[in-house]
Structures are given as C-alpha cells and as structure tokens.
Coordinates of N, CA and C in Angstrom, one line a residue:
M10 N 73.7 75.4 139.1 CA 72.8 74.4 139.8 C 72.1 75.2 140.7
A11 N 70.6 75.0 140.4 CA 69.7 76.6 140.3 C 69.1 75.8 141.8
A12 N 69.2 77.0 142.0 CA 67.7 76.7 143.3 C 65.7 77.5 143.1
P13 N 65.1 76.8 143.0 CA 63.9 76.9 142.7 C 63.4 78.4 143.5
N14 N 63.0 79.3 143.2 CA 62.1 80.2 144.2 C 61.3 79.6 144.7
I15 N 61.0 79.5 146.2 CA 60.5 78.9 147.1 C 59.7 80.1 148.1
V16 N 59.6 81.1 147.0 CA 58.0 81.9 147.3 C 57.4 81.8 146.5
N17 N 57.6 81.4 145.2 CA 56.0 81.0 144.0 C 56.2 79.0 144.1
V18 N 56.1 78.6 145.1 CA 55.9 77.2 145.3 C 54.7 76.9 144.9
T19 N 55.0 75.6 143.4 CA 53.7 74.9 143.4 C 53.3 73.8 144.2
T20 N 54.8 72.4 144.2 CA 54.4 71.8 144.9 C 55.4 72.0 146.1
I21 N 54.7 71.6 147.3 CA 55.8 70.9 148.6 C 55.0 69.3 148.9
T22 N 56.1 68.2 149.0 CA 55.9 66.8 149.8 C 56.3 66.1 150.9
G23 N 55.7 66.5 151.6 CA 56.1 65.5 152.9 C 57.5 64.5 152.4
V24 N 58.5 63.7 153.2 CA 59.2 62.4 153.1 C 59.6 62.0 154.2
T25 N 59.1 61.4 154.8 CA 60.4 60.6 155.9 C 61.1 59.5 155.2
T26 N 61.9 59.2 155.5 CA 63.3 57.8 155.3 C 64.1 58.4 156.1
F27 N 64.7 56.8 155.9 CA 65.5 56.1 157.2 C 66.7 55.1 156.4
H28 N 67.4 55.1 157.1 CA 68.6 54.0 157.3 C 69.1 53.3 158.6
A29 N 68.7 52.2 158.6 CA 69.5 50.9 159.6 C 70.5 50.8 159.8
G30 N 71.1 50.1 160.8 CA 72.5 49.3 160.8 C 73.2 50.1 160.8
I31 N 73.5 51.7 160.1 CA 74.8 52.2 159.6 C 76.4 51.5 160.7
A32 N 77.0 51.6 160.3 CA 78.1 51.0 161.5 C 79.7 51.8 160.6
A33 N 80.8 51.5 161.2 CA 82.0 52.4 159.9 C 82.4 51.7 158.9
T34 N 82.1 50.3 159.2 CA 82.4 49.7 157.8 C 81.0 50.2 156.7
T35 N 80.1 51.0 156.6 CA 79.2 50.9 155.4 C 79.1 52.0 154.8
G36 N 77.9 52.1 154.0 CA 77.7 53.4 152.9 C 78.6 53.1 151.7
G37 N 78.0 53.6 151.0 CA 78.6 54.7 149.7 C 80.1 54.3 149.9
K38 N 80.7 54.6 150.9 CA 82.5 54.9 150.6 C 83.2 53.8 151.1
G39 N 82.6 52.8 151.9 CA 83.0 51.3 151.6 C 83.7 51.7 153.1
A40 N 84.6 51.5 153.8 CA 85.5 51.3 154.9 C 85.3 53.4 154.9
L41 N 85.2 53.7 155.0 CA 84.6 55.0 155.2 C 83.8 55.9 155.8
G42 N 82.8 55.0 155.1 CA 81.3 54.6 156.5 C 80.2 55.6 156.2
I43 N 80.4 55.8 154.8 CA 79.4 57.8 154.9 C 78.4 56.8 154.3
T44 N 76.7 56.8 154.7 CA 75.9 56.7 154.3 C 75.3 58.0 153.8
T45 N 74.5 58.0 152.5 CA 73.8 59.4 152.1 C 72.5 59.2 152.3
V46 N 72.5 59.9 153.2 CA 71.0 60.1 154.2 C 69.7 60.3 153.0
V47 N 69.7 62.4 152.3 CA 69.8 62.4 151.2 C 70.4 63.0 150.1
S48 N 69.5 63.5 149.1 CA 70.3 63.5 148.4 C 69.3 64.6 147.3
N49 N 69.7 65.2 147.1 CA 69.0 66.3 145.5 C 69.8 66.1 144.3
A50 N 69.6 65.0 143.2 CA 70.1 65.7 142.0 C 69.6 66.5 141.2
A51 N 70.8 67.1 140.7 CA 71.1 67.7 139.8 C 69.8 67.8 139.1
S52 N 69.3 69.0 138.2 CA 68.9 69.7 137.6 C 67.3 68.9 137.6
S53 N 66.8 68.7 139.3 CA 66.0 68.3 140.2 C 64.6 69.2 139.9
G54 N 64.4 70.6 139.7 CA 63.3 71.5 139.9 C 63.3 72.0 141.5
K55 N 64.2 70.9 142.1 CA 63.3 71.3 143.7 C 65.0 71.3 144.9
V56 N 63.7 71.9 145.9 CA 64.9 72.1 146.8 C 64.6 71.6 148.2
L57 N 65.2 70.6 149.0 CA 64.4 70.4 149.9 C 64.9 70.7 151.1
K58 N 64.1 70.9 152.2 CA 64.1 71.9 153.6 C 64.0 70.5 154.2
I59 N 65.3 70.4 155.3 CA 64.9 69.4 156.1 C 64.9 69.2 157.3
N60 N 63.8 69.1 158.0 CA 63.9 69.9 158.8 C 64.2 68.7 160.3
S61 N 64.0 67.5 160.1 CA 65.1 66.7 160.8 C 65.7 65.7 161.2
L62 N 66.5 65.3 161.8 CA 67.4 64.1 161.8 C 67.6 63.9 162.7
V63 N 67.2 62.5 163.6 CA 67.1 61.8 164.5 C 68.3 60.5 164.6
A64 N 69.5 60.4 165.0 CA 70.0 59.7 165.2 C 69.7 58.4 166.6
A65 N 69.4 57.4 166.1 CA 69.5 56.4 167.6 C 70.2 55.5 167.6
S66 N 70.4 55.1 169.0 CA 72.2 54.8 169.2 C 71.7 52.6 169.4
I67 N 72.3 52.1 168.4 CA 71.6 50.4 168.8 C 72.6 49.6 169.7
G68 N 72.5 49.0 171.0 CA 73.3 48.9 171.4 C 74.3 50.0 172.1
S69 N 75.7 49.3 171.7 CA 76.8 50.4 172.6 C 76.4 51.8 173.0
T70 N 76.8 52.7 173.2 CA 77.4 53.8 172.4 C 78.0 54.3 171.6
T71 N 77.2 55.1 171.2 CA 78.2 56.0 168.9 C 77.9 57.0 169.5
G72 N 79.3 57.5 168.3 CA 79.8 58.5 167.8 C 79.2 58.7 166.4
V73 N 78.1 60.1 166.1 CA 78.2 59.9 165.0 C 78.2 61.9 164.4
T74 N 78.5 61.4 163.5 CA 79.0 62.4 162.2 C 78.2 62.9 161.4
L75 N 77.8 63.6 161.2 CA 76.7 64.3 159.5 C 77.6 65.3 159.1
Q76 N 77.7 65.1 157.5 CA 78.3 66.4 156.7 C 77.5 66.5 155.4
Y77 N 77.4 67.9 155.0 CA 77.5 68.6 153.9 C 77.8 68.7 153.0
F78 N 77.5 67.5 151.5 CA 78.0 67.9 151.1 C 77.7 68.8 149.5
N79 N 78.6 69.2 149.1 CA 78.6 70.5 147.5 C 78.8 69.7 146.3
H80 N 78.6 68.7 147.1 CA 78.5 67.3 145.5 C 77.5 66.8 145.8
I81 N 76.8 65.8 144.8 CA 76.1 65.0 144.7 C 76.8 63.0 145.1
N82 N 77.9 63.4 144.7 CA 78.7 62.1 144.8 C 79.7 61.8 146.5
H83 N 79.6 62.7 146.7 CA 80.5 63.1 147.2 C 82.3 63.1 147.6
T84 N 82.8 63.8 146.2 CA 84.1 63.2 145.6 C 84.9 63.4 146.1
S85 N 85.0 64.6 146.8 CA 85.9 65.1 148.2 C 86.3 65.5 149.6
A86 N 87.1 66.0 150.5 CA 86.8 66.5 151.6 C 87.3 67.7 150.9
A87 N 87.5 68.9 150.4 CA 87.3 69.7 149.8 C 85.3 70.0 149.3
S88 N 84.7 69.1 149.3 CA 83.3 69.9 148.4 C 82.5 69.4 150.1
T89 N 83.1 69.1 151.1 CA 82.0 68.2 152.5 C 82.3 69.5 153.6
V90 N 81.3 70.2 154.7 CA 81.2 70.8 155.3 C 79.9 70.2 156.7
S91 N 80.9 70.1 157.6 CA 80.1 69.3 159.0 C 79.6 70.0 159.7
I92 N 78.3 69.2 159.9 CA 76.8 70.0 160.5 C 77.0 69.2 162.3
G93 N 77.4 68.0 162.3 CA 77.8 67.9 163.8 C 79.1 66.9 163.4
M94 N 80.4 67.0 164.5 CA 81.3 66.0 164.3 C 81.6 64.6 165.5
T95 N 81.5 64.1 165.4 CA 81.5 63.1 166.7 C 81.0 63.6 167.6
L96 N 79.5 63.7 167.4 CA 78.3 63.9 168.5 C 78.1 62.6 169.1
A97 N 77.9 62.8 170.6 CA 78.1 61.1 170.4 C 76.1 61.1 171.2
V98 N 75.9 59.9 170.7 CA 74.6 59.0 170.7 C 74.7 58.5 172.2
P99 N 74.4 58.8 173.6 CA 74.1 57.2 174.1 C 73.6 55.9 174.4
T100 N 74.0 55.2 174.7 CA 73.6 53.8 174.8 C 72.0 53.7 175.4
F101 N 71.3 53.4 174.0 CA 69.4 52.7 174.2 C 69.3 53.8 173.8
S102 N 69.2 55.2 173.5 CA 69.0 56.6 173.1 C 69.2 57.6 171.9
T103 N 68.9 58.5 172.3 CA 68.3 59.1 170.9 C 68.9 60.4 170.5
L104 N 69.2 61.2 169.5 CA 70.4 62.5 169.5 C 69.2 63.6 168.0
A105 N 69.2 64.4 168.5 CA 68.0 65.5 166.9 C 69.4 65.8 166.9
V106 N 70.0 66.3 165.3 CA 71.0 66.7 165.4 C 70.0 67.8 164.7
I107 N 69.4 67.6 163.3 CA 69.1 69.0 162.9 C 67.4 68.6 163.4
T108 N 66.6 69.7 163.6 CA 65.7 69.8 164.4 C 65.1 71.4 163.2
K109 N 63.6 71.6 163.7 CA 63.0 72.6 162.7 C 63.6 73.8 163.4
D110 N 64.4 73.9 164.7 CA 64.9 75.1 165.2 C 66.2 75.5 164.3
N111 N 67.0 74.4 163.0 CA 68.0 74.6 162.3 C 68.0 74.0 161.5
S112 N 66.7 74.1 160.4 CA 67.0 73.0 159.9 C 67.8 73.7 158.4
V113 N 67.9 72.6 157.3 CA 69.4 73.3 155.9 C 67.9 72.7 155.2
Y114 N 68.8 73.4 154.0 CA 68.3 73.3 152.8 C 69.2 73.1 151.7
L115 N 68.6 71.9 150.8 CA 69.8 71.2 149.9 C 69.4 71.6 148.5
E116 N 70.5 72.3 148.2 CA 69.3 72.9 146.3 C 70.3 71.5 145.4
E117 N 70.2 71.8 144.4 CA 70.1 70.3 143.8 C 71.8 70.3 143.3
N118 N 71.9 68.7 143.2 CA 73.4 68.5 143.1 C 74.2 68.7 144.7
T119 N 73.6 68.5 146.1 CA 73.7 68.7 147.0 C 73.2 67.0 148.0
S120 N 74.0 67.4 148.8 CA 73.5 65.8 149.8 C 73.5 66.0 150.8
L121 N 73.4 64.6 152.0 CA 73.6 65.2 153.3 C 74.2 63.3 153.7
G122 N 75.0 63.5 154.4 CA 76.1 61.6 154.6 C 76.4 62.1 156.0
I123 N 76.5 60.4 156.7 CA 76.2 60.1 157.8 C 76.8 58.5 158.3
F124 N 78.0 59.5 158.8 CA 78.6 57.6 159.2 C 78.8 57.6 160.7
A125 N 79.1 56.7 161.2 CA 79.3 56.4 162.6 C 80.5 56.1 162.8
Q126 N 81.2 56.7 164.0 CA 82.5 56.8 164.9 C 83.1 55.2 164.8
P127 N 84.2 54.5 164.1 CA 85.2 53.6 164.1 C 85.2 53.2 166.0
N128 N 85.2 51.8 165.5 CA 85.3 51.4 166.8 C 83.8 50.6 168.1
T129 N 82.2 51.6 166.9 CA 81.7 51.9 168.5 C 81.1 50.7 167.6
G130 N 79.6 51.6 168.6 CA 78.0 50.5 167.9 C 77.8 51.4 166.0
T131 N 76.6 50.8 166.0 CA 75.6 50.8 165.6 C 74.6 52.2 165.6
I132 N 74.5 52.5 164.2 CA 73.1 54.0 164.7 C 72.0 53.9 163.5
D133 N 70.6 54.4 163.6 CA 69.8 54.0 163.2 C 69.1 55.7 162.8
V134 N 69.1 56.0 161.6 CA 68.7 57.1 161.4 C 67.4 57.9 160.6
V135 N 67.0 58.5 161.4 CA 65.2 59.5 160.5 C 65.4 60.2 160.0
C136 N 65.3 60.2 158.7 CA 65.1 61.8 158.4 C 63.6 62.4 157.7
S137 N 63.4 63.5 158.2 CA 62.3 63.7 158.0 C 62.3 65.8 156.8
Y138 N 61.9 65.5 155.3 CA 62.2 66.9 154.7 C 61.0 66.7 153.7
E139 N 60.6 68.3 153.1 CA 59.6 68.7 152.6 C 60.8 68.5 150.5
E140 N 59.9 68.2 149.7 CA 60.3 68.1 148.5 C 59.7 69.9 147.8
I141 N 61.0 70.7 147.7 CA 59.9 71.8 147.2 C 60.0 72.3 145.9
S142 N 59.1 72.5 145.3 CA 59.4 73.1 143.5 C 58.1 73.8 143.5

C-alpha cells in the first residue's frame, strides 16, 4: 500500500458522491448493512482526501455509524476503526460527520463504510472528496 507524495501533486480532481436510502439491511454485507461510501483501490496511485460527509435522516430519527476500513472489502472487524459510532441524526435533519476541520485521507486499498442502526429510519449520505495523484 503506497501513498503518493502530496507535495508533488500532478492532478487534483474534485468528486461528490451520494448513497440514498441506506437502512439496517442494505449494503454490501447484507444484514450488517454496510454501504461503501468511498473506496480507494489497491495500486490506484491516488490518495483520497475526504472533505465532507453529511448524513440526512429520511423520515424517523435514525442513528448512523461511519467506519474506516483498512481493507477495501471490509474483511473483518479487526480491519476497522470507527470514526463515528451511533451518531443521532434528528428527524428530517442532517449531520456533518466529516468536515474540512476533521478531514480524512484514504490511502490505497482502504475505504469508508456507513450503516444505519437497526430498527430506525433510513439515511441518505453525500460525500465530497479530492482524488490526489
């Protein structure tokens, strides 16, 4: 896993992505409900600077958990670190989980995953980041 030297940058590309309707039973891990928000592939030659991640409650109040995965495929609990655990997103409101004040870098073969807490509403997520190479 390499990280490009961000002092000698040749390209910075701004990207915004979204995921709608995340619930406790959606996502790449089925019942665990983990939805990959952003991933940086192995050997991409890039580092991703996450500038913002906003979660919006759709309907009833919901809790949301955001985790950093030290392997792109979320292979085990040992490869995760929580950035936010069971954060309350008020009804029909938003919560800024990551901002420019607490940005996160994703090196190669890492990802951010999010899931809604069981027995709550659904959430939408918008993430803004820079691909740096």
